[in-house]
């Protein structure tokens, strides 16, 4: 991939842009931000851009908190649990329905995409919330009896006032006979939602995995889908492809997930991981404790999908490999038809990304399939290993920014003038006001799925719609 | 218990059991059980204080909301506004983390103020807290004093601040606290020694409908009286797209707000979201300080205009009289489509009072009125309002109950329509009752904040939405033989 | 044939045969057969000339529309207006009957003028014909001259009159004919010898949306330029309810209209409904005379404001610029809900041109565009408009086809939405496609004429209605697993 | 009924009001209008109010035309025919869907509540429309093959240009093998829609009735429902009651009517007529030609319904009479419940009516059942026999007005200050602007049915809603 070159993008220009931008910041902030931005060097084995550090106060970051990572990413998507936002009302309220982790089931009966909260009042802060929590879990189980488990996600005050939710959940697991999980994901912990993923993974490790066994006989093809949160139905577009190539997807983590399947995942033969950032911990735990190998894959765009299918199939027998080729052969014409339709409308366009999880690198190939080049990318809450995986995907000299502040991002976009920015809701309207087409790449902008072959068709349509909407031409007023 | 000891096979819920529970949650028995809960809150219809504080801060010109506490909170508030308005919501946080929890957030505040001041060039920053500094007891007064003393922020830079603990009240209380602090800060040293300046201060309260603000301004302009709208979020959250992003596209000018104590009168159109602000103004301001019901519906709007007329000594402008006449005409024409229809409403106290007034004057019935975080005072006032009309008979007020309680109410005592924010869409679906999206947040439809609900224009809009939706439903659900050209 | 010889038992159609035909009418085969018809018209989307004449007459102050011909026609016109506007539509007829058919309608006219003048005290009566006097060849010019001579009506009482045969053109032609006559009548003897009076004459054309008129006035007022709206039906058909019935609650003042030839410029916002009026004005008026597309959508509104700016020499007011910016913002935010969606539209030529412009600039596709009575000129113009955009590719224009033709089009080549008047509701139902009610008449929903569709405000309203309806449908029809909080 | 008295209503006051009102009219008009207005004399055998005369030109009448009477009243409600509005586009367009004669059937397949027109152009006027009509009928039958007949309703120009639609329909009836009916109902004929009814009745007499026989064996209880147009579903509320009392309703004229059933109605044993005005002609024809007796009845309000059921039953045997009593006994409590609910809210109110057909007299009892007294009534297009039937229903001295002009009606209402006006769409907004509650009594204001027991419940609710809507209190502005 090292031959990727984008006309007009050079290391020099990028470094100059960075220098000019940071020069506008106060000394201390500049020093803190400097290591987080750089020009891409595709062949560097270690990406020079630093990450996973504290957000600089006052710079307007897009980051969320540990609770957000725990509730929004790991726990929320598990459909058959009651997830309790334990603490004041806000956290559960804001995160209710605002991440598009779709679920099957009968709402309120077997699936619970709702807002359960202890709605802390002053007295709970003063006297502690453990007793209330105990009663709450009892009430929740009684009113939603078909839940298969309950999670307790701590909000900031809980850790600060010294509550012991672990004791409560332990007691209630005994009493209710269901999986009851504590998750000490107070929002002040760590530097971003990333710690929330880690804490949640640890909770799964300590309180979930290994507690159940599958209700079907084991096969050599049992796998788990890890790190797909079913945004806009991604899991439903991804899982059938794997099944078509002969694999048995026993559990999905955690998109449209079932807690008991997650609890039995130690029995699978291979873990397939899409969002490395949020779930690599668990893959490593399962590898260490149960000897389950894991493999990363990328289901964005036909090029990466085919690569991934072959990579996965290589870990199985010839039968699976043949089926994988058959899957590729079957869907490639469909993907090509999509490319034939949209690539002429998008060829030569550029885009900049700033998202979370896996997307800042994983979607690059899908854009390239459509003829769009990515001139800048970055993560809200990545770690070094994310950036190391990103560098080879990006062209030389492209801009890499970690936890970019709105101040910086605006200037970078202003200079690089991409045809599209793919980022989050907080950035969307900033750039649209500047006349730049935008897609939300956390939520697929209420569209999706974007995973798999089906997802690529929708992705291509959406990107074309964003870039080629005639509404952008209306912005310039004739008076 | 260790994982090994507990390994048991996955159990799947039998379809018959799912069916049983599916029906059970619609029963009277379930309702009783549901209303008996004491610890669990399910689907509340209120947010936390700092969100309200942020909103009011956006309503002042060149003002940057500044969250003292966790970064994640700021992201939640911002994205909630982004989704509702489909507009930017520039806000910074000082991003306190574990060390802040141990040592307090003063250093975060210092650094945050310095960076935000330098990068986003605000003329004012409105500081408010998340629960973390509230729990650990950060002393904002001291911190801000120190920030000035140590040069992190210019000595004269306005830094109103408010304690907005999330474990107390709701977003409307944060709105109130922040508004009071902003006005206190700005007006300090601006109290005139002469008479009042003739201006009317108008406080809409926590209202996420930008068109309402424009409507207030239009009505006041019709009176041709100088006024100050506190706080005017209309341009901040409904700004032009001309190819240039502006972080502060509008808001109440700070110089104007600084004169708040010298106004001829202050009129709040919400009282539950302005309690402390009004209390302080009542003590500090020269002019009269009053609150009225939100001007939703004819009579509430009448009362508002009468009050303006009284305060200004001017007659109600002809243009507004004509609007009244046309809105009343629409109501008389349209009453037959809404007369006797039952509604469930939930939301903030002041919105509920306005909407209930409107429904009653139309002959509709506000059957279940629910506020998930409020006071006995509100309950009493709402009951009294319902008692003013024969159409309020049989209607019930529920306070500190949530939308899952409402689920049971709708299951056992159904209505024709639900009025509330987007969160009610699950109720609407479960019970096949149309949801009329009013309030905050509305994150699944576009532009609804761009259509006013207050004043005579708003009354017309509400009437149109309600009546035509029922007509849509009639046309969509009737059999061929009842499908007709006219309705 | 005699009854006895033909007595046969009632035959009931077998259910299978009903089922066969039910499916058959949705086929390509049926469409071909349907498009082959030459004599039968089924469900036309146009009315007859005198209806348009009556509407324009209501737009003048103290003016009583006067139908020369059958009484029943007057009742049909009036009730159509009553239903659409839910307002009175005072109009008299001279109630010609068989003897009129034999001897001509002069006596009816005499008596009618006398009674109407005396009872309803108008300042002008606008006389127009139904097909009966047209077929028998009544000479209105002579009749009216005689009426004055014989003292049935004062010699100087304005009595414009128009021949509006129902078997020619449609309501928009009647509008044109009557408007021309009214302006000719009123302006006679008022042609100034000096320069123009600086006024802009604005002619909205046949538009049954009263809010559009108010919106025109608001925009012109923002320019702060003297203007005359010809003919202003907004108060006639959206009047106050204050307990007093007024037969003439508004309209263009006759004195103002009398100055029409002395204006600086005349601007028509519809051209197909003002052809002859503009032609005459072009010859008789001092100022420039032009027509523009109806200002629906951003670009059409831009063109209108630019023209006003050019005519007045004033810049576009800031307030309108800001509205533009906000409307554009809403379009960029909302485009994803409408991009690529196909629409079927039917209605009057000028409305269609405006709406198609709006859809194209949004990235939507005006897939079937149908006008049931119009000219080749329109067809050509619409095709040219469609060709200006890639989103017009594949779209088709149908002229002098009716809503039953459209039924076949929707059956064989479906769309996402239908835009048109109430008469399309059967299409919407048959094909499960939402109907967006625009045009005239709308007799099954309330207040839609009170929401402007023109200008930037109207653009915002259209966008909101279209996008939110599609979101409603998505929420109503999706399975549980696709039902979401956000959209 | 002669004892009906309404407080404040006297013959003197009414006559004074009439005199004052007419005094404002020009001499000639006053003279013409004078005979059409009067104070009611319940015991007069012949009502003094004159009717069915030409409308005075220029007075703003509510009347329609012969075409309106033919299309809107008689033909339109027949569901399985294609009704062609023959002439220019307007007549068919305005009458399309604007009378609420509901029908069963599959729209466009077996029922045709649509607008079929020849949409005359100049050339049709010049060269005549007969050929076009012939082709049109052929096309209509081909495109709507399940129609059971076609009617051709002439508009004004047709009669004036000398077309011979009767020849065309005769030819096409042969060709198509279906009932094809000409109706020479040009709008200039006669003085109101009433002549349209008559002409239509004559068309039925000449071209329809007797052409079919029923497809079920005859019984002694075979009846036809005449003069119910199924406004808002009236037929569907009336017919079941008659069936419940043991009668076989073989045909409904013409609400939700089937043309072949109408064509076989000469086989019934009794005709029950609700709207005497529009269909008495046919009852008389059937009586004369086939010896079928007919009886008038009134299905508005429980008092009149019970009276009517007994009156009808009296023409049959004891079994029917017993069943009629059972029906009355069954529904009276329901009706009483309605009265108990609404009468206290309406007692002592007054109303004024001005409608067409049967309503100005037939609905009086229903209002009285609710405690409302009628202080004035009149007809758009009645004849002497209608007024003779009206006088006994009304209180002494109440105001009776025929073809009232808007000018007069406004003044009468202004003086008598009723709590409700029940009239048509053209009057509705005039009186509502004056702050007076109003119900459309042609269309039931888009509600209904109002016939039968079920209808009474809806009628009561609607009248209460109109009179007691709080919106009327908003009219008076505080400033």
PDB file of N, CA and C in Angstrom, chain B residues 337-346 355-356 358-360 362-370 395-396 406 410 413-420 433-436 462 465-467 470:
ATOM      1  N   UNK B 337     -62.947  18.355  14.866  1.00  0.00           N
ATOM      2  CA  UNK B 337     -61.992  17.261  14.676  1.00  0.00           C
ATOM      3  C   UNK B 337     -61.245  16.908  15.963  1.00  0.00           C
ATOM      4  N   UNK B 338     -61.424  17.728  16.978  1.00  0.00           N
ATOM      5  CA  UNK B 338     -60.657  17.506  18.209  1.00  0.00           C
ATOM      6  C   UNK B 338     -61.510  17.460  19.463  1.00  0.00           C
ATOM      7  N   UNK B 339     -62.731  17.934  19.336  1.00  0.00           N
ATOM      8  CA  UNK B 339     -63.624  17.983  20.493  1.00  0.00           C
ATOM      9  C   UNK B 339     -63.724  16.601  21.156  1.00  0.00           C
ATOM     10  N   UNK B 340     -63.465  16.584  22.450  1.00  0.00           N
ATOM     11  CA  UNK B 340     -63.640  15.349  23.206  1.00  0.00           C
ATOM     12  C   UNK B 340     -62.507  14.347  23.060  1.00  0.00           C
ATOM     13  N   UNK B 341     -61.550  14.625  22.189  1.00  0.00           N
ATOM     14  CA  UNK B 341     -60.427  13.696  22.035  1.00  0.00           C
ATOM     15  C   UNK B 341     -59.566  13.737  23.296  1.00  0.00           C
ATOM     16  N   UNK B 342     -59.110  12.563  23.671  1.00  0.00           N
ATOM     17  CA  UNK B 342     -58.263  12.460  24.859  1.00  0.00           C
ATOM     18  C   UNK B 342     -56.788  12.457  24.476  1.00  0.00           C
ATOM     19  N   UNK B 343     -56.006  13.122  25.305  1.00  0.00           N
ATOM     20  CA  UNK B 343     -54.567  13.183  25.068  1.00  0.00           C
ATOM     21  C   UNK B 343     -53.790  12.794  26.320  1.00  0.00           C
ATOM     22  N   UNK B 344     -52.644  12.197  26.086  1.00  0.00           N
ATOM     23  CA  UNK B 344     -51.651  12.027  27.140  1.00  0.00           C
ATOM     24  C   UNK B 344     -50.536  13.019  26.842  1.00  0.00           C
ATOM     25  N   UNK B 345     -50.090  13.725  27.863  1.00  0.00           N
ATOM     26  CA  UNK B 345     -49.022  14.701  27.685  1.00  0.00           C
ATOM     27  C   UNK B 345     -47.922  14.447  28.698  1.00  0.00           C
ATOM     28  N   UNK B 346     -46.696  14.663  28.297  1.00  0.00           N
ATOM     29  CA  UNK B 346     -45.588  14.624  29.242  1.00  0.00           C
ATOM     30  C   UNK B 346     -44.589  15.673  28.817  1.00  0.00           C
ATOM     31  N   UNK B 355     -49.910  23.825  27.141  1.00  0.00           N
ATOM     32  CA  UNK B 355     -50.601  22.895  26.245  1.00  0.00           C
ATOM     33  C   UNK B 355     -51.970  22.486  26.790  1.00  0.00           C
ATOM     34  N   UNK B 356     -52.022  22.275  28.091  1.00  0.00           N
ATOM     35  CA  UNK B 356     -53.305  21.878  28.686  1.00  0.00           C
ATOM     36  C   UNK B 356     -54.323  23.008  28.526  1.00  0.00           C
ATOM     37  N   UNK B 358     -54.468  25.117  26.128  1.00  0.00           N
ATOM     38  CA  UNK B 358     -54.894  25.064  24.731  1.00  0.00           C
ATOM     39  C   UNK B 358     -55.899  23.937  24.493  1.00  0.00           C
ATOM     40  N   UNK B 359     -55.593  22.758  24.987  1.00  0.00           N
ATOM     41  CA  UNK B 359     -56.499  21.628  24.746  1.00  0.00           C
ATOM     42  C   UNK B 359     -57.876  21.886  25.355  1.00  0.00           C
ATOM     43  N   UNK B 360     -57.880  22.440  26.542  1.00  0.00           N
ATOM     44  CA  UNK B 360     -59.170  22.679  27.203  1.00  0.00           C
ATOM     45  C   UNK B 360     -60.012  23.680  26.431  1.00  0.00           C
ATOM     46  N   UNK B 362     -60.174  24.096  23.448  1.00  0.00           N
ATOM     47  CA  UNK B 362     -60.580  23.481  22.188  1.00  0.00           C
ATOM     48  C   UNK B 362     -61.642  22.404  22.429  1.00  0.00           C
ATOM     49  N   UNK B 363     -61.873  22.078  23.684  1.00  0.00           N
ATOM     50  CA  UNK B 363     -62.818  21.003  23.976  1.00  0.00           C
ATOM     51  C   UNK B 363     -62.173  19.629  23.939  1.00  0.00           C
ATOM     52  N   UNK B 364     -60.840  19.590  23.887  1.00  0.00           N
ATOM     53  CA  UNK B 364     -60.132  18.310  23.973  1.00  0.00           C
ATOM     54  C   UNK B 364     -59.824  18.033  25.441  1.00  0.00           C
ATOM     55  N   UNK B 365     -59.402  16.783  25.703  1.00  0.00           N
ATOM     56  CA  UNK B 365     -59.248  16.382  27.094  1.00  0.00           C
ATOM     57  C   UNK B 365     -57.821  15.925  27.409  1.00  0.00           C
ATOM     58  N   UNK B 366     -57.125  16.695  28.235  1.00  0.00           N
ATOM     59  CA  UNK B 366     -55.760  16.323  28.632  1.00  0.00           C
ATOM     60  C   UNK B 366     -55.825  15.202  29.675  1.00  0.00           C
ATOM     61  N   UNK B 367     -55.997  13.990  29.202  1.00  0.00           N
ATOM     62  CA  UNK B 367     -56.444  12.879  30.046  1.00  0.00           C
ATOM     63  C   UNK B 367     -55.378  12.402  31.042  1.00  0.00           C
ATOM     64  N   UNK B 368     -54.150  12.216  30.547  1.00  0.00           N
ATOM     65  CA  UNK B 368     -53.033  11.880  31.440  1.00  0.00           C
ATOM     66  C   UNK B 368     -51.988  12.987  31.279  1.00  0.00           C
ATOM     67  N   UNK B 369     -51.666  13.658  32.362  1.00  0.00           N
ATOM     68  CA  UNK B 369     -50.657  14.717  32.299  1.00  0.00           C
ATOM     69  C   UNK B 369     -49.509  14.306  33.213  1.00  0.00           C
ATOM     70  N   UNK B 370     -48.347  14.109  32.622  1.00  0.00           N
ATOM     71  CA  UNK B 370     -47.250  13.515  33.385  1.00  0.00           C
ATOM     72  C   UNK B 370     -45.988  14.371  33.320  1.00  0.00           C
ATOM     73  N   UNK B 395     -59.585  14.015  34.145  1.00  0.00           N
ATOM     74  CA  UNK B 395     -58.175  14.037  33.752  1.00  0.00           C
ATOM     75  C   UNK B 395     -57.303  13.936  35.007  1.00  0.00           C
ATOM     76  N   UNK B 396     -56.133  13.325  34.860  1.00  0.00           N
ATOM     77  CA  UNK B 396     -55.281  13.077  36.020  1.00  0.00           C
ATOM     78  C   UNK B 396     -53.871  13.604  35.807  1.00  0.00           C
ATOM     79  N   UNK B 406     -46.433   5.681  32.147  1.00  0.00           N
ATOM     80  CA  UNK B 406     -47.396   6.111  31.128  1.00  0.00           C
ATOM     81  C   UNK B 406     -47.762   4.934  30.214  1.00  0.00           C
ATOM     82  N   UNK B 410     -51.552   4.048  29.357  1.00  0.00           N
ATOM     83  CA  UNK B 410     -52.086   3.974  27.998  1.00  0.00           C
ATOM     84  C   UNK B 410     -52.639   2.581  27.705  1.00  0.00           C
ATOM     85  N   UNK B 413     -55.983   2.617  30.010  1.00  0.00           N
ATOM     86  CA  UNK B 413     -56.897   3.760  29.893  1.00  0.00           C
ATOM     87  C   UNK B 413     -56.439   4.584  28.690  1.00  0.00           C
ATOM     88  N   UNK B 414     -56.714   4.091  27.492  1.00  0.00           N
ATOM     89  CA  UNK B 414     -56.088   4.672  26.287  1.00  0.00           C
ATOM     90  C   UNK B 414     -56.617   6.052  25.920  1.00  0.00           C
ATOM     91  N   UNK B 415     -55.848   6.712  25.094  1.00  0.00           N
ATOM     92  CA  UNK B 415     -56.193   8.056  24.629  1.00  0.00           C
ATOM     93  C   UNK B 415     -56.112   8.093  23.107  1.00  0.00           C
ATOM     94  N   UNK B 416     -56.436   9.266  22.558  1.00  0.00           N
ATOM     95  CA  UNK B 416     -56.411   9.416  21.099  1.00  0.00           C
ATOM     96  C   UNK B 416     -55.074   9.921  20.580  1.00  0.00           C
ATOM     97  N   UNK B 417     -54.362  10.654  21.425  1.00  0.00           N
ATOM     98  CA  UNK B 417     -53.094  11.216  20.972  1.00  0.00           C
ATOM     99  C   UNK B 417     -52.150  11.407  22.134  1.00  0.00           C
ATOM    100  N   UNK B 418     -50.871  11.400  21.816  1.00  0.00           N
ATOM    101  CA  UNK B 418     -49.825  11.638  22.810  1.00  0.00           C
ATOM    102  C   UNK B 418     -49.089  12.900  22.389  1.00  0.00           C
ATOM    103  N   UNK B 419     -48.828  13.776  23.344  1.00  0.00           N
ATOM    104  CA  UNK B 419     -48.068  14.984  23.043  1.00  0.00           C
ATOM    105  C   UNK B 419     -46.808  14.972  23.890  1.00  0.00           C
ATOM    106  N   UNK B 420     -45.678  15.004  23.246  1.00  0.00           N
ATOM    107  CA  UNK B 420     -44.423  15.014  23.985  1.00  0.00           C
ATOM    108  C   UNK B 420     -43.244  14.908  23.034  1.00  0.00           C
ATOM    109  N   UNK B 433     -51.028   4.844  18.984  1.00  0.00           N
ATOM    110  CA  UNK B 433     -51.594   6.180  19.227  1.00  0.00           C
ATOM    111  C   UNK B 433     -50.626   7.183  18.602  1.00  0.00           C
ATOM    112  N   UNK B 434     -51.146   8.160  17.852  1.00  0.00           N
ATOM    113  CA  UNK B 434     -50.208   9.094  17.221  1.00  0.00           C
ATOM    114  C   UNK B 434     -49.468   9.934  18.260  1.00  0.00           C
ATOM    115  N   UNK B 435     -48.189  10.163  17.971  1.00  0.00           N
ATOM    116  CA  UNK B 435     -47.389  11.055  18.821  1.00  0.00           C
ATOM    117  C   UNK B 435     -47.271  12.400  18.131  1.00  0.00           C
ATOM    118  N   UNK B 436     -47.624  13.454  18.842  1.00  0.00           N
ATOM    119  CA  UNK B 436     -47.420  14.814  18.348  1.00  0.00           C
ATOM    120  C   UNK B 436     -46.174  15.334  19.024  1.00  0.00           C
ATOM    121  N   UNK B 462     -50.512  24.230  15.980  1.00  0.00           N
ATOM    122  CA  UNK B 462     -50.871  23.066  16.792  1.00  0.00           C
ATOM    123  C   UNK B 462     -52.189  22.469  16.325  1.00  0.00           C
ATOM    124  N   UNK B 465     -51.710  20.622  13.027  1.00  0.00           N
ATOM    125  CA  UNK B 465     -51.021  19.338  13.177  1.00  0.00           C
ATOM    126  C   UNK B 465     -51.931  18.288  13.789  1.00  0.00           C
ATOM    127  N   UNK B 466     -52.615  18.661  14.844  1.00  0.00           N
ATOM    128  CA  UNK B 466     -53.450  17.689  15.539  1.00  0.00           C
ATOM    129  C   UNK B 466     -54.588  17.228  14.633  1.00  0.00           C
ATOM    130  N   UNK B 467     -55.338  18.177  14.118  1.00  0.00           N
ATOM    131  CA  UNK B 467     -56.541  17.817  13.359  1.00  0.00           C
ATOM    132  C   UNK B 467     -56.178  17.034  12.104  1.00  0.00           C
ATOM    133  N   UNK B 470     -55.239  13.415  12.715  1.00  0.00           N
ATOM    134  CA  UNK B 470     -56.390  12.538  12.955  1.00  0.00           C
ATOM    135  C   UNK B 470     -57.124  12.241  11.642  1.00  0.00           C
TER     136      UNK B 470
END
